[in-house]
PDB file of C-alpha atoms in Angstrom:
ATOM      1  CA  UNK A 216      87.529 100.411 113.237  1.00 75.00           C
ATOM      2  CA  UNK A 217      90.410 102.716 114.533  1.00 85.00           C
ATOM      3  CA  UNK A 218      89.898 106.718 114.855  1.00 91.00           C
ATOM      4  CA  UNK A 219      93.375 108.081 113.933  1.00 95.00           C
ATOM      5  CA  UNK A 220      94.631 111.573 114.794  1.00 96.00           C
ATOM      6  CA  UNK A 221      97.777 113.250 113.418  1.00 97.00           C
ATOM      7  CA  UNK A 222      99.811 116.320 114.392  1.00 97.00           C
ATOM      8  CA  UNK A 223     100.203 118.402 112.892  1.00 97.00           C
ATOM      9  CA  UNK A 224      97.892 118.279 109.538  1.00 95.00           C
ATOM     10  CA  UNK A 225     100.445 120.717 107.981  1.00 96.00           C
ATOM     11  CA  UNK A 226     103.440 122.294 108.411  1.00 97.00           C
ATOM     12  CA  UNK A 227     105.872 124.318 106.597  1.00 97.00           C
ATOM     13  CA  UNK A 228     109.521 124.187 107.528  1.00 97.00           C
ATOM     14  CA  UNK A 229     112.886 125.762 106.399  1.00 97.00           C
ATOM     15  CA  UNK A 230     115.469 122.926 105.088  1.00 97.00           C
ATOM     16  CA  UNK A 231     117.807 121.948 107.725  1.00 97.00           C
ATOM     17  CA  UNK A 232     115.200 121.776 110.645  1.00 97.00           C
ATOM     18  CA  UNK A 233     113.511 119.235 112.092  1.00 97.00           C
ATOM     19  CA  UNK A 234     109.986 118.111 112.395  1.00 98.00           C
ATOM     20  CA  UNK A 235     108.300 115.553 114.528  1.00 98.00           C
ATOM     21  CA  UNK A 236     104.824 113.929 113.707  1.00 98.00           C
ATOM     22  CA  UNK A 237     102.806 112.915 116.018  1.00 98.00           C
ATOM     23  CA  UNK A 238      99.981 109.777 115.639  1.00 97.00           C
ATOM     24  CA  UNK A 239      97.429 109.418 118.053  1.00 97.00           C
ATOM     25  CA  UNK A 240      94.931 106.336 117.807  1.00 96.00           C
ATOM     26  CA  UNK A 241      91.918 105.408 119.774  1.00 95.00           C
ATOM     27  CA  UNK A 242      92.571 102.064 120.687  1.00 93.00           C
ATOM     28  CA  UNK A 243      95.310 100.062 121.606  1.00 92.00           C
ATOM     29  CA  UNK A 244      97.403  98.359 118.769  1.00 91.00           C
ATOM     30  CA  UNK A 245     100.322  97.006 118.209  1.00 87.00           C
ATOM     31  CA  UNK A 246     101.365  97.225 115.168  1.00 89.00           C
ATOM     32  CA  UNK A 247     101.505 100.851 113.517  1.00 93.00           C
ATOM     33  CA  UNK A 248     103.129 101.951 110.040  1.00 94.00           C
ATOM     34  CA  UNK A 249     104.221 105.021 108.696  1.00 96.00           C
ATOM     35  CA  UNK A 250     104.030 106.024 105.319  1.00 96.00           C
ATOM     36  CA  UNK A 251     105.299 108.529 102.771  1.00 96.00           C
ATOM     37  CA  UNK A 252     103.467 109.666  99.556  1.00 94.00           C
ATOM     38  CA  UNK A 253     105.603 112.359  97.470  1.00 92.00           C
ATOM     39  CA  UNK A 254     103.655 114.703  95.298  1.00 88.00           C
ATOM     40  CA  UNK A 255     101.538 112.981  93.111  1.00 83.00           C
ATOM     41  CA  UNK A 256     103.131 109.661  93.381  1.00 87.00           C
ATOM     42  CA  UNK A 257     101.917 106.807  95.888  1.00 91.00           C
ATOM     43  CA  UNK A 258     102.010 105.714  99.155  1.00 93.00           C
ATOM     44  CA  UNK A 259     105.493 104.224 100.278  1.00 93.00           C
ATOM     45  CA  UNK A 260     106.066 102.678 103.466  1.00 94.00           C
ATOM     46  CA  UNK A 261     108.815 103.903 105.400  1.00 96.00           C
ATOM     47  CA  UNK A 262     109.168 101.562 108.408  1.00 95.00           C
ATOM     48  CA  UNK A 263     107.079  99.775 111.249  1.00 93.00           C
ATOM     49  CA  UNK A 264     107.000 100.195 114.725  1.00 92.00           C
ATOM     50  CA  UNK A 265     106.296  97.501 117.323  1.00 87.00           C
ATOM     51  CA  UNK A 266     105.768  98.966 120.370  1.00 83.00           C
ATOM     52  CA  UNK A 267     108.555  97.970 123.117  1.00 80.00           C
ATOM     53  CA  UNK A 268     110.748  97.285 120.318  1.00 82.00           C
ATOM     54  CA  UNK A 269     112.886  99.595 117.273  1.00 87.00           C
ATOM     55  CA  UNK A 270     111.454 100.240 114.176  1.00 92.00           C
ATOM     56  CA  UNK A 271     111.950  98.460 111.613  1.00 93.00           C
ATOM     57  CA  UNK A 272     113.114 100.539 108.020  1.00 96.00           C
ATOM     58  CA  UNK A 273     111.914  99.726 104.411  1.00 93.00           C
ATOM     59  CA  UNK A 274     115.171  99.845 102.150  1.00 93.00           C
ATOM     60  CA  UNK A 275     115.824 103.331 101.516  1.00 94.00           C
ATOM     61  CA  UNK A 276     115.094 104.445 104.717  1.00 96.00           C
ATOM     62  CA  UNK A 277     116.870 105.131 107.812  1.00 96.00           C
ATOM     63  CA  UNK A 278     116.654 106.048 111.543  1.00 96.00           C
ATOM     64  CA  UNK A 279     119.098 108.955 111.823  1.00 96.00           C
ATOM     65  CA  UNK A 280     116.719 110.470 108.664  1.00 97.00           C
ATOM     66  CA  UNK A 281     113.871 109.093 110.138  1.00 97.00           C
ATOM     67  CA  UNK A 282     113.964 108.132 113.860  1.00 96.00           C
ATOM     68  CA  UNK A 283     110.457 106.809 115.707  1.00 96.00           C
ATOM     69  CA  UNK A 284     109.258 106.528 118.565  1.00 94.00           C
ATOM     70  CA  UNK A 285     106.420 104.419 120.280  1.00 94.00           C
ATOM     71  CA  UNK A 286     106.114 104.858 123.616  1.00 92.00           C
ATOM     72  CA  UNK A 287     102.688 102.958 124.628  1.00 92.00           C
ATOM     73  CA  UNK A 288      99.986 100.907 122.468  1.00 93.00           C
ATOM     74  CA  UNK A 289      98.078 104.145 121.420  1.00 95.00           C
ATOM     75  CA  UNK A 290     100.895 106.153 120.516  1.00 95.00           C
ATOM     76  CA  UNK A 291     104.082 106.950 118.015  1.00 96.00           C
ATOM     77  CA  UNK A 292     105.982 109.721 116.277  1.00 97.00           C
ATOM     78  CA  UNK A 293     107.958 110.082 113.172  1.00 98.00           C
ATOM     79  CA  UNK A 294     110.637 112.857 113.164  1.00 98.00           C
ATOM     80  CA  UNK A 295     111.841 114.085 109.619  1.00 98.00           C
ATOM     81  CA  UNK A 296     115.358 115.386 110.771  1.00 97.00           C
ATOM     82  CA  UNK A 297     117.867 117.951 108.435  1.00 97.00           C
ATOM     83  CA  UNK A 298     114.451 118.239 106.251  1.00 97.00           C
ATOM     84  CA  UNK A 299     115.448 119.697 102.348  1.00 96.00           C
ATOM     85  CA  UNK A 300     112.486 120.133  99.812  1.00 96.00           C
ATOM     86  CA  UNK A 301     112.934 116.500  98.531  1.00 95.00           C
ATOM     87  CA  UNK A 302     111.145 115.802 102.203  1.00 97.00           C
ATOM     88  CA  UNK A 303     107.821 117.448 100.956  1.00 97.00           C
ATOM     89  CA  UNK A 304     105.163 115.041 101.139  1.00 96.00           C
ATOM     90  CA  UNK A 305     102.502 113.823 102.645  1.00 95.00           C
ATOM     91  CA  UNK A 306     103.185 111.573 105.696  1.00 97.00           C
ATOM     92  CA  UNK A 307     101.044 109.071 107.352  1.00 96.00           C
ATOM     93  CA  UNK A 308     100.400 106.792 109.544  1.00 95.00           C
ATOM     94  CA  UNK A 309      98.465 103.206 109.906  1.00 94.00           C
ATOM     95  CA  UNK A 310      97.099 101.069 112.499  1.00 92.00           C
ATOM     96  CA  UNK A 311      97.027  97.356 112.268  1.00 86.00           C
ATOM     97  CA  UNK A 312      93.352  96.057 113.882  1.00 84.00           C
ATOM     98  CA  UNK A 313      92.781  92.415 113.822  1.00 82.00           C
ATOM     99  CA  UNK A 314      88.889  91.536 112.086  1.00 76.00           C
ATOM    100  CA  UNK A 315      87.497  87.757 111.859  1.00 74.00           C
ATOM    101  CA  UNK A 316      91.133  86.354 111.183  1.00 72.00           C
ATOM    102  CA  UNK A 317      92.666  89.251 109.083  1.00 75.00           C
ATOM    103  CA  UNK A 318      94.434  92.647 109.896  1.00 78.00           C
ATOM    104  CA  UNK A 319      92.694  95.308 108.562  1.00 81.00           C
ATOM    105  CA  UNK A 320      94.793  98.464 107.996  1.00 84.00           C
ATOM    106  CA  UNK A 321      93.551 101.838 108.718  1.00 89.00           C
ATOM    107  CA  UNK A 322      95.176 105.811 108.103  1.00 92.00           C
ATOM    108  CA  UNK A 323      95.134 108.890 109.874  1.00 93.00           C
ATOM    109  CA  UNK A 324      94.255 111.598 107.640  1.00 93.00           C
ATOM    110  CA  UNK A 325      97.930 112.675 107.348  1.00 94.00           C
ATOM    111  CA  UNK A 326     100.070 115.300 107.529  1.00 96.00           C
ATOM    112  CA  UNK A 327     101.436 117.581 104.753  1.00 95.00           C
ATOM    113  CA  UNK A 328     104.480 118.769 104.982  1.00 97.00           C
ATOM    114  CA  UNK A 329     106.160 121.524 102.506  1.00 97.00           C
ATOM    115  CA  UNK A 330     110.098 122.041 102.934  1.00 97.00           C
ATOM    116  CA  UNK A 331     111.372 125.598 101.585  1.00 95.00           C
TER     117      UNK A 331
ATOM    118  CA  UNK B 238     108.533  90.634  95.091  1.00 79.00           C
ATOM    119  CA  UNK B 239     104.661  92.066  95.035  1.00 88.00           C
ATOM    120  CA  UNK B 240     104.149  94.829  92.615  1.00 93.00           C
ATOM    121  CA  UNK B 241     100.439  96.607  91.687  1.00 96.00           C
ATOM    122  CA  UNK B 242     100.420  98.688  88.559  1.00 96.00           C
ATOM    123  CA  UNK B 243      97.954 101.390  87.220  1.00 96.00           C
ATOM    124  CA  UNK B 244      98.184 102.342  83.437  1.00 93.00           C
ATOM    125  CA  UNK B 245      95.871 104.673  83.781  1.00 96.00           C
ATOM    126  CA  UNK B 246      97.310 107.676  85.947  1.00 95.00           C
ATOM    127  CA  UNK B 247      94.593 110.020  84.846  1.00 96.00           C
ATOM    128  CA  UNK B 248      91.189 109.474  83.765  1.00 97.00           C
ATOM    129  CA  UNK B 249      88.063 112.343  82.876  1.00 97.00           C
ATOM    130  CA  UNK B 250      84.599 111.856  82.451  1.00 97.00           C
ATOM    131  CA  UNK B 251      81.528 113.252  82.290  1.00 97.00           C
ATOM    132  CA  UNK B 252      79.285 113.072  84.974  1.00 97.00           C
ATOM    133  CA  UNK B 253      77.295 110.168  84.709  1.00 97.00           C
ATOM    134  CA  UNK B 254      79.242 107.899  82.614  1.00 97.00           C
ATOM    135  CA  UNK B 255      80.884 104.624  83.729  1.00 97.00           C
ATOM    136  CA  UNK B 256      84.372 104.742  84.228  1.00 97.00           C
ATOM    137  CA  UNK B 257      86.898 101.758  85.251  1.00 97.00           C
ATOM    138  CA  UNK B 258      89.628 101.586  87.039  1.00 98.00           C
ATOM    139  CA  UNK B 259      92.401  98.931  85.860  1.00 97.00           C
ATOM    140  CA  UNK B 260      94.790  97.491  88.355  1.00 97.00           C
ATOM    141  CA  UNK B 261      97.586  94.573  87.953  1.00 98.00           C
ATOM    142  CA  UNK B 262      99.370  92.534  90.050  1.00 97.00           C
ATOM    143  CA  UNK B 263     102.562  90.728  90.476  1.00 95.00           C
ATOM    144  CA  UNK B 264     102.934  88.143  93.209  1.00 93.00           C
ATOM    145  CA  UNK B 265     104.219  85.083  94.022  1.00 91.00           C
ATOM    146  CA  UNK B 266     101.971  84.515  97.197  1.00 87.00           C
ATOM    147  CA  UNK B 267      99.505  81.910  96.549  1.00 86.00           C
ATOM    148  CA  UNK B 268      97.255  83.781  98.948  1.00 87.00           C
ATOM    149  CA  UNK B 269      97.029  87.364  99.408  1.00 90.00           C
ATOM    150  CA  UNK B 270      94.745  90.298  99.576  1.00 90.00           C
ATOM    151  CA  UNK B 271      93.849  93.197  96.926  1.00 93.00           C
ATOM    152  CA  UNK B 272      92.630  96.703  98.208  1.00 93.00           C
ATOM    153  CA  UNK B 273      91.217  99.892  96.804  1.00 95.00           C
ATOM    154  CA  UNK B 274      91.349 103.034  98.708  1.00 94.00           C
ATOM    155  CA  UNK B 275      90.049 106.510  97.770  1.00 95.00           C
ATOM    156  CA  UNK B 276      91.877 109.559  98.269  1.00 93.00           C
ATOM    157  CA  UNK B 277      89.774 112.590  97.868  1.00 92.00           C
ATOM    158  CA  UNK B 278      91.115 116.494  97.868  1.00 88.00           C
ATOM    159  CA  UNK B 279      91.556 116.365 101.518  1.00 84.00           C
ATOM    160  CA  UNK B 280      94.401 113.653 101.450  1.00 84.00           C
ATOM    161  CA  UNK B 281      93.136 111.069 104.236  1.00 86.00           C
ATOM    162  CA  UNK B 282      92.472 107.368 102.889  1.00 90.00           C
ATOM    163  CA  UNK B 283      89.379 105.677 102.452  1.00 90.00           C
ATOM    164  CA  UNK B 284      89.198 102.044 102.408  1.00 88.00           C
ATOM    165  CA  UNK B 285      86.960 100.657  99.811  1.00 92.00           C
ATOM    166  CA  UNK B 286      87.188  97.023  99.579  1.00 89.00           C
ATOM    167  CA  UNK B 287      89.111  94.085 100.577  1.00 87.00           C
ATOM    168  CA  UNK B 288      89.272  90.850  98.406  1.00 88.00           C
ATOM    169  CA  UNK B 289      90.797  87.405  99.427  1.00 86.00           C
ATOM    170  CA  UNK B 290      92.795  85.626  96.699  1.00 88.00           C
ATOM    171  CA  UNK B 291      90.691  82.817  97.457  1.00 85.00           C
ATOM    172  CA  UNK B 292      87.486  84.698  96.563  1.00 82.00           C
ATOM    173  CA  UNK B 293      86.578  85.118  92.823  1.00 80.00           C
ATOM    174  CA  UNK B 294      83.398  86.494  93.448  1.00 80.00           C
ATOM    175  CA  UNK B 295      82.796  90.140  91.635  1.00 83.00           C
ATOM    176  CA  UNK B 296      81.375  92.477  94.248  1.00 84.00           C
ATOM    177  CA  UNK B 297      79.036  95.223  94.007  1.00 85.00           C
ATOM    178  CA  UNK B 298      78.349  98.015  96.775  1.00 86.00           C
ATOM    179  CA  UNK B 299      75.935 100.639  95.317  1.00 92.00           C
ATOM    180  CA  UNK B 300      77.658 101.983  92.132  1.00 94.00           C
ATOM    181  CA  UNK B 301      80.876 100.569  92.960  1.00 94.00           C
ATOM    182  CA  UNK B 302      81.705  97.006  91.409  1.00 93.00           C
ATOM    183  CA  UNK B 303      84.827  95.012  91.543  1.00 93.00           C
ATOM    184  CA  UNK B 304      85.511  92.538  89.312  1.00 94.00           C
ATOM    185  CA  UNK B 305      88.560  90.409  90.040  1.00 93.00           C
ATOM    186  CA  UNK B 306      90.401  87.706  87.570  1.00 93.00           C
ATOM    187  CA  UNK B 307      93.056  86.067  88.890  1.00 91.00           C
ATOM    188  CA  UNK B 308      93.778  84.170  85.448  1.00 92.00           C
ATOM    189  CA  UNK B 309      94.848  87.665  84.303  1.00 94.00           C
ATOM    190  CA  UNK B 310      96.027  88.918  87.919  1.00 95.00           C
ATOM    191  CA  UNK B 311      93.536  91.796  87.812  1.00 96.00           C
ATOM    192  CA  UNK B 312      91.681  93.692  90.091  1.00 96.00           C
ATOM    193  CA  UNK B 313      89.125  95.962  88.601  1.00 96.00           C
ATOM    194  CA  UNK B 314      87.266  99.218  89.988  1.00 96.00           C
ATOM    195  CA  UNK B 315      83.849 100.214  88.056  1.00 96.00           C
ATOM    196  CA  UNK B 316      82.087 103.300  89.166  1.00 96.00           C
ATOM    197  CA  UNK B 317      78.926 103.296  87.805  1.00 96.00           C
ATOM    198  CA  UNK B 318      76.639 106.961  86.907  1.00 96.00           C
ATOM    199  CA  UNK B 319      80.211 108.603  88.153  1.00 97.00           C
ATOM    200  CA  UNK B 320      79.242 111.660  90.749  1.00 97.00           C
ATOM    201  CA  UNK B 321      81.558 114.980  90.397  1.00 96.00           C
ATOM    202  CA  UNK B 322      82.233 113.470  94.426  1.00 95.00           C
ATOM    203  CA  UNK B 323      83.963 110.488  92.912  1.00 96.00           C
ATOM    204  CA  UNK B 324      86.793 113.018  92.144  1.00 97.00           C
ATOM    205  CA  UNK B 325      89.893 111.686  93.427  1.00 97.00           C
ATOM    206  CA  UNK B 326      92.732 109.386  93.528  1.00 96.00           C
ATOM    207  CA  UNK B 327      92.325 105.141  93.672  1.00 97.00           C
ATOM    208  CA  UNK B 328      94.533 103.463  94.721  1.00 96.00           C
ATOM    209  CA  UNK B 329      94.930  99.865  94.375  1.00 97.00           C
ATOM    210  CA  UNK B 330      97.432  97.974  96.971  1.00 95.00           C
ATOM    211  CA  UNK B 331      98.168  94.134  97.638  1.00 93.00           C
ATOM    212  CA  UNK B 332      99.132  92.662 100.992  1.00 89.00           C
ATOM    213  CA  UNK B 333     100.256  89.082 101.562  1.00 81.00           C
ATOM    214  CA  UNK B 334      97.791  87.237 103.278  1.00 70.00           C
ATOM    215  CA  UNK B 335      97.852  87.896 106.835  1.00 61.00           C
ATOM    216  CA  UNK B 336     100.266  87.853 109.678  1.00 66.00           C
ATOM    217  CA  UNK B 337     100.529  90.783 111.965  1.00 67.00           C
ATOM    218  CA  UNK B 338     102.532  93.361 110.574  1.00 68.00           C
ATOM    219  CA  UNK B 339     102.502  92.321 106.454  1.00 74.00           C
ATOM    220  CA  UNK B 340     103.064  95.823 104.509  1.00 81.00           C
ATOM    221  CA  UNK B 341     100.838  96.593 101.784  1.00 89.00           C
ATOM    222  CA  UNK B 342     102.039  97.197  98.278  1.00 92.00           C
ATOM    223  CA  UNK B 343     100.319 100.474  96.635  1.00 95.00           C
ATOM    224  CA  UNK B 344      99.907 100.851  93.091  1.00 95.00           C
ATOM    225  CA  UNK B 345     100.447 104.702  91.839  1.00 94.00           C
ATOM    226  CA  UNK B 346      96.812 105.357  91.837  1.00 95.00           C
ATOM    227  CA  UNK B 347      94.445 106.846  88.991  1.00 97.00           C
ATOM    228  CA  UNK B 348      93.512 110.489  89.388  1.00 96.00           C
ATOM    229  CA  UNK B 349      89.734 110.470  88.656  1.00 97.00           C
ATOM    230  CA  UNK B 350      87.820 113.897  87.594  1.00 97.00           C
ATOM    231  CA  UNK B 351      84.202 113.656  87.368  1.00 97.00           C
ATOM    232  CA  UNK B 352      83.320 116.546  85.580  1.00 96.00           C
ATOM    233  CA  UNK B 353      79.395 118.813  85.553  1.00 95.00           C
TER     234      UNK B 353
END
């Protein structure tokens, strides 16, 4: 398995700032995968980042919104930029491991975010 | 397009009762994978199962059975004697079957209370 860390596990910001998230995982991967889940609604996924390449966006998102970074194999970050209260949610990330011919997929325990 | 659906968004029981979980799927994959997570109070994910399309078999893991039909494209979650620390939300999710990087599909989960 993967032991995922996230900074920070909460936050709460004033609309118009910015706030970066940061994933930290135990092992190196390559593949990680950041989510959104909105108040009582599920998990989307917002885009997936390679590392040594860009991210690459689900429909609905964007880079300027939501720009990434991955750096190395054990780390990335998600920035929610020009935040307004539609941005509350819980955000979080996901490791790809391969296991016995599959990827398994695990989470970091997340980070919830509240925009005032 | 894959697409997981759970009718039931809420569900209450007593403690000790059997409750199931219903999930559906839409896919046009001939191979894939079906999921269940848990996500208690605290918000971080807890993988629960993973089941091949190619593998009928219903599982059982204490008192948690799965019982998967793929003549009716369903994937469904039994908890049996329900604890009040089954509380949370299930989610049910889909992934095609596996190259690096393949996003899984969430369904909009099933808030569970287990009630004393």
């Amino acid at each position: 398995s993967a032991v995922i860390s996230q900074k920070p596990s909460r936050d709460i910001c004033q609309r118009g700032t910015s706030l970066t998230i940061q994933c930290q995982v135990d092992s190196q991967v390559t593949m990680m995968f950041w989510y959104r889940q909105q108040p009582r609604q599920s998990l989307t996924l917002i885009a997936t980042a390679n590392q040594g390449s860009e991210a690459t966006y689900e429909s609905g998102f964007v880079i300027d919104k939501f720009p990434i970074s991955r750096p190395n194999l054990t780390f990335s970050t998600l920035t929610v930029s020009n935040m307004s209260p539609e941005d509350s949610s819980i955000y979080l990330c996901s490791v790809e491991v391969p296991r016995q011919g599959y990827y398994e997929q695990y989470f970091g325990p997340g980070t919830r975010l509240t925009v005032t | 397009a894959q697409k997981v659906t759970q009718a039931q968004t809420e569900i209450s029981v007593v403690e000790k009762e059997d409750v199931t979980l219903d999930c559906v799927y839409e896919t046009r994959d001939t191979t894939y994978y079906l999921f269940w997570y848990k996500q208690p109070p605290s918000g971080e994910l807890v993988f629960l199962i993973r089941r091949n399309s190619f593998d009928e078999q219903n599982e059982i893991s204490g008192r948690y059975s799965w019982n998967f039909q793929k003549s009716t494209s369903s994937f469904n979650f039994t908890i049996t004697a329900s604890q009040v620390v089954d509380s949370a939300v299930y989610f049910c999710a889909l992934s095609e079957a596996r190259t690096s990087g393949s996003r899984l599909t969430f369904g909009e989960g099933t808030q569970l209370t287990v009630n004393p």
